[in-house]
Coordinates of C-alpha atoms in Angstrom, one line a residue:
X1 CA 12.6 -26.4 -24.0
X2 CA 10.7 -22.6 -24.3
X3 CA 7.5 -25.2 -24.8
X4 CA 8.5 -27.0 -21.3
X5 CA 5.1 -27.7 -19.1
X6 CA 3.1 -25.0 -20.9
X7 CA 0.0 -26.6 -22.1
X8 CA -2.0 -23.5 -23.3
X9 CA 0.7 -24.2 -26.8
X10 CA 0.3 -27.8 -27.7
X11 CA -4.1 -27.1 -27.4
X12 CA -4.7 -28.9 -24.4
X13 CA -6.2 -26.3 -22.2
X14 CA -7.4 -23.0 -24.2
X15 CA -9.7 -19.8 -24.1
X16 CA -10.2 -19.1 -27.6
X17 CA -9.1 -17.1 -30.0
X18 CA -8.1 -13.4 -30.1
X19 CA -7.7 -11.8 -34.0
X20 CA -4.7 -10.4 -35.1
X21 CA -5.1 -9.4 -38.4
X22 CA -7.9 -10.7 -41.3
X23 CA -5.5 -13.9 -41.9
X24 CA -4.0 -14.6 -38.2
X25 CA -5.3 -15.4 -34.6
X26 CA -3.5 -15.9 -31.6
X27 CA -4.8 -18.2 -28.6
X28 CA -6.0 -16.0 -25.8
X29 CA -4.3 -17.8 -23.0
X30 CA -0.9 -17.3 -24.8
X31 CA -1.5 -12.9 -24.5
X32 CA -0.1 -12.3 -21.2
X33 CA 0.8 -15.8 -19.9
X34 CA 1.6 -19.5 -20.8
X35 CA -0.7 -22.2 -19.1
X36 CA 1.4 -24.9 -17.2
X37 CA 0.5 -27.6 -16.3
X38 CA 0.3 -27.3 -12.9
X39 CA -2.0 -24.8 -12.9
X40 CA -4.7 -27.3 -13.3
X41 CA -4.6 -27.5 -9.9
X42 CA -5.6 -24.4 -9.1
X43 CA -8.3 -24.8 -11.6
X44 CA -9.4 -27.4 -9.6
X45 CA -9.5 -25.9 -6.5
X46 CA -11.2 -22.7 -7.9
X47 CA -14.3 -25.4 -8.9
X48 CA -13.7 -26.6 -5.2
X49 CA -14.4 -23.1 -3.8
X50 CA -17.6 -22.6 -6.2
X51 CA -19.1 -25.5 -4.4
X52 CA -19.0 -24.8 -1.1
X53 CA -20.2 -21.1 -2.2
X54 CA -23.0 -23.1 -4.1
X55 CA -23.6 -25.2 -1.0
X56 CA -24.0 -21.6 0.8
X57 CA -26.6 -20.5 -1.9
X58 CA -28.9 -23.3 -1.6
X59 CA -29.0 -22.9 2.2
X60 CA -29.7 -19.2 1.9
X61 CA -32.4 -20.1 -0.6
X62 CA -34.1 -22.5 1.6
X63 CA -33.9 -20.2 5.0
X64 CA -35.6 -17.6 3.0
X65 CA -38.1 -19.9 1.2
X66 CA -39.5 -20.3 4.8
X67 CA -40.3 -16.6 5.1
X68 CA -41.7 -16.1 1.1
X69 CA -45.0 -14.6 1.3
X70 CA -47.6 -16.2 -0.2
X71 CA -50.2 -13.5 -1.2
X72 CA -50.2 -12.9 -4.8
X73 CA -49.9 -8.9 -4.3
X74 CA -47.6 -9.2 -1.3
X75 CA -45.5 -11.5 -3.9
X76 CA -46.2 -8.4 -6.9
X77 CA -45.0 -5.9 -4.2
X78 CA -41.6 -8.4 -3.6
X79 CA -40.6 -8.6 -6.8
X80 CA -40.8 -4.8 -7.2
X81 CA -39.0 -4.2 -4.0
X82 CA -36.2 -7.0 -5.0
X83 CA -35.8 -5.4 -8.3
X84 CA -35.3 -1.9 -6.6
X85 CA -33.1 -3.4 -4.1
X86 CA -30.9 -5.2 -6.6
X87 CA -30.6 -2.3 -9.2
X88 CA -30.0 0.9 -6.7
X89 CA -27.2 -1.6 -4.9
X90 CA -25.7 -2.1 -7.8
X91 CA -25.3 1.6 -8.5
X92 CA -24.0 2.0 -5.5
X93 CA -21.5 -0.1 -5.6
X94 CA -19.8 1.1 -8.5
X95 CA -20.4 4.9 -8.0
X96 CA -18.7 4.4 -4.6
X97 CA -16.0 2.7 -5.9
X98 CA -12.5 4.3 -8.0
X99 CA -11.3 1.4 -9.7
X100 CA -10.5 2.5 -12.7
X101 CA -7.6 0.5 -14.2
X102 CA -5.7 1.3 -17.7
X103 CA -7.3 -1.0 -21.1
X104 CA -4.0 -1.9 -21.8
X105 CA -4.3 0.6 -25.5
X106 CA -0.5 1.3 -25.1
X107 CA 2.3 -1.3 -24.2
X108 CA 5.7 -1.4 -24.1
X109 CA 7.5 -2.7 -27.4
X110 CA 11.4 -3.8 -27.8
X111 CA 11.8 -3.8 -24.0
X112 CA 12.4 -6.0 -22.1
X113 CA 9.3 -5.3 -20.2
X114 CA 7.9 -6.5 -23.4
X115 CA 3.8 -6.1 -23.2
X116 CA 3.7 -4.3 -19.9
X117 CA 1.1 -1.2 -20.1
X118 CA 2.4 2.3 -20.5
X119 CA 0.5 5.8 -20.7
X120 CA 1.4 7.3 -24.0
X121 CA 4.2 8.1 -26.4
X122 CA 5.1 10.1 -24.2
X123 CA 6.3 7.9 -21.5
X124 CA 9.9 7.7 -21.0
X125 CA 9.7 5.5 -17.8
X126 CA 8.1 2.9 -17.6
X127 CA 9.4 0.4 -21.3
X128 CA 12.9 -0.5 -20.0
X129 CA 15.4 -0.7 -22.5
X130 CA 17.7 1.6 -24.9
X131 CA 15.3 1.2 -28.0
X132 CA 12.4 0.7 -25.9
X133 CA 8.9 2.6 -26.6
X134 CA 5.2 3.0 -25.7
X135 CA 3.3 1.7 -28.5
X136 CA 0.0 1.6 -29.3
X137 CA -1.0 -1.8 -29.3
X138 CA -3.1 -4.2 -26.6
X139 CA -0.2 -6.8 -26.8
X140 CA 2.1 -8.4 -28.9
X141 CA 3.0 -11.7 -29.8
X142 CA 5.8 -13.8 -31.6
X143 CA 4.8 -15.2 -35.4
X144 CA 7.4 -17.2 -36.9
X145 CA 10.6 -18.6 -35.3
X146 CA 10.7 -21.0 -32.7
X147 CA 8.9 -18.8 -30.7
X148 CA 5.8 -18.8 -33.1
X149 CA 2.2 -18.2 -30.7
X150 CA 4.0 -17.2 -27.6
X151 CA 4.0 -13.5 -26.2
X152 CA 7.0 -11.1 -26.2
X153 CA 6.9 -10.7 -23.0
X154 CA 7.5 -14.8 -22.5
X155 CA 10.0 -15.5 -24.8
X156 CA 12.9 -14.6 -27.0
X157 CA 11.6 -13.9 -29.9
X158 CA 12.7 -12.2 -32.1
X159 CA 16.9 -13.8 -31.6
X160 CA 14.9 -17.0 -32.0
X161 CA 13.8 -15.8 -35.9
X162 CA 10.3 -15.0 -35.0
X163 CA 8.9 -11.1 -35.2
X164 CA 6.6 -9.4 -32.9
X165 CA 3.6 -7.9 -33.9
X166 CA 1.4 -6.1 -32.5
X167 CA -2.4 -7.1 -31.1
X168 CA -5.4 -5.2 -30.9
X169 CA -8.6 -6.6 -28.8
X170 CA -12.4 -6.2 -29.7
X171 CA -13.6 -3.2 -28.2
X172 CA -16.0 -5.0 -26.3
X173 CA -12.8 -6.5 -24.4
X174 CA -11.7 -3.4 -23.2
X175 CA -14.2 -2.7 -20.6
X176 CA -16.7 -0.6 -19.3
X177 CA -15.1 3.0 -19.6
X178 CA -18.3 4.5 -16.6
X179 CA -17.1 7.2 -14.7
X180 CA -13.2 6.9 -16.1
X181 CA -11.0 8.9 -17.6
X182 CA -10.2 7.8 -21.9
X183 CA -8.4 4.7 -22.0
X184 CA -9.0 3.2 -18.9
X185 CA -12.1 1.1 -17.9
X186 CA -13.8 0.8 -14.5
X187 CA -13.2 -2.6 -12.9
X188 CA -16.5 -3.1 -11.0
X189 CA -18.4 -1.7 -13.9
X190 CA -17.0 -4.0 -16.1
X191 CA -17.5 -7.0 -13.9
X192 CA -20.5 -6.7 -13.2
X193 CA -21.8 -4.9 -16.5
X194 CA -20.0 -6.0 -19.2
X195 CA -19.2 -9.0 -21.0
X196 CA -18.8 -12.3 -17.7
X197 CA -17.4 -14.6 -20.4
X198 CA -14.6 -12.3 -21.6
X199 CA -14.1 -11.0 -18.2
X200 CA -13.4 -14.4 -17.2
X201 CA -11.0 -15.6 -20.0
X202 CA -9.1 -12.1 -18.8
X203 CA -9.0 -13.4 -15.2
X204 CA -7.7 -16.7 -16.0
X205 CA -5.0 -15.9 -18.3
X206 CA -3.7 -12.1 -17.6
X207 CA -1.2 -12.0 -15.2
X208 CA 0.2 -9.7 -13.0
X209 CA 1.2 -6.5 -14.0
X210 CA -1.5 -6.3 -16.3
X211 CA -3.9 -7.9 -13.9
X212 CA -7.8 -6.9 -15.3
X213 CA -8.9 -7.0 -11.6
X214 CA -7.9 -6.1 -8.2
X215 CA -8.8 -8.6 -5.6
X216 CA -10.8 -6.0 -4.0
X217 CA -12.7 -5.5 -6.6
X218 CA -13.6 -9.3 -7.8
X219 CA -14.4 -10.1 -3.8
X220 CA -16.9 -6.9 -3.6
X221 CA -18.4 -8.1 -7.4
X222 CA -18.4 -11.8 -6.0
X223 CA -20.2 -10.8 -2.6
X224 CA -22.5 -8.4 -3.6
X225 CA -23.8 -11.5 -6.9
X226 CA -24.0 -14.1 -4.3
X227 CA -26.4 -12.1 -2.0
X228 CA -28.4 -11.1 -4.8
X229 CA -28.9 -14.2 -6.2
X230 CA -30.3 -15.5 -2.6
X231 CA -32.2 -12.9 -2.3
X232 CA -33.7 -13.7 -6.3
X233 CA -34.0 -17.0 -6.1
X234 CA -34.9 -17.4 -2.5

């Protein structure tokens, strides 16, 4: 059936709740993409990988616990220097970085790109279809029907009875906007600046095309936190 092996419907595996309107919410892992139940083992192996990087952390921690100076003002004079070190890298980072990505304000409605971002009104290429158009809207999803709680962009909707409306996410959700242009956010900003809990439910339920992060950008975030954190708590 349009249910088969997606586990994100039936409230098995979930990230919340995204409002819709005062009177309707839609289950964040059902905005861009279903949940199958195979990806549980992917789930798994992403808690495998933060092991061994957690293995890694506690044996940076010790090697520099070795080398801690124990003088109370040399100590005084680390933390200062760590805190330096930790906020000027940061900076860096993100200032030498252009990653700024579209916040997904305008999508494509009665396409059959359903969902898919778009620049604008005015943008006559991207929505496929003859009554296609750029809307403004985060994402829409199917209420009624037999396609009731799934997106668009996933299902037949509206043949199967069921209307799409339209979504719009909290503005916290949207990202950090530093050193962007209006309506887009900058990725490594965000990541490491903004909200970690909603910039993980993005990563594990927006798919590609409307990926939130390049893989670039979540492997400079992820090496640049791990050092840090050594360097803190070591």
């Amino acid at each position: 059936g349009i249910y088969s092996g997606d586990i994100s419907v039936s409230g098995l595996l979930s990230f919340g709740n995204i409002r819709a309107s005062d009177a309707f919410s839609l289950a964040a892992s059902s905005v861009a993409s279903p949940i199958y139940w195979w990806e549980i083992f992917l789930f798994a192996a992403v808690g495998a990988a933060g092991g061994m990087l957690g293995a890694v952390f506690n044996k940076g921690v010790n090697l520099l616990a070795s080398v801690r100076p124990r003088w109370v003002v040399f100590r005084v004079l680390e933390v200062a220097l760590v805190s330096l070190l930790t906020s000027a890298s940061l900076f860096a980072l993100v200032f030498s970085s252009d990653s700024c990505t579209s916040n997904g304000l305008w999508t494509c409605r009665d396409s059959s790109n359903w969902g898919e971002w778009c620049s604008g009104p005015h943008d006559l290429n991207t929505c496929m279809g003859p009554v296609s158009s750029c809307a403004n809207a985060t994402a829409w999803m199917c209420h009624g029907g037999r396609s009731s709680g799934r997106s668009c962009r996933d299902s037949d909707c509206e043949p199967l009875g069921g209307t799409c409306i339209p979504l719009s996410l909290p503005q916290r959700n949207k990202g950090v906007q530093m050193l962007c242009p209006e309506g887009q956010y900058h990725e490594l900003a965000t990541l490491l600046w903004g909200h970690h809990e909603d910039s993980i439910v993005r990563i594990l339920t927006q798919a590609w095309p409307s990926s939130p992060f390049s893989t670039a950008s979540l492997l400079q975030a992820a090496g640049l936190t791990l050092l840090l954190m050594i360097l803190t708590f070591g």
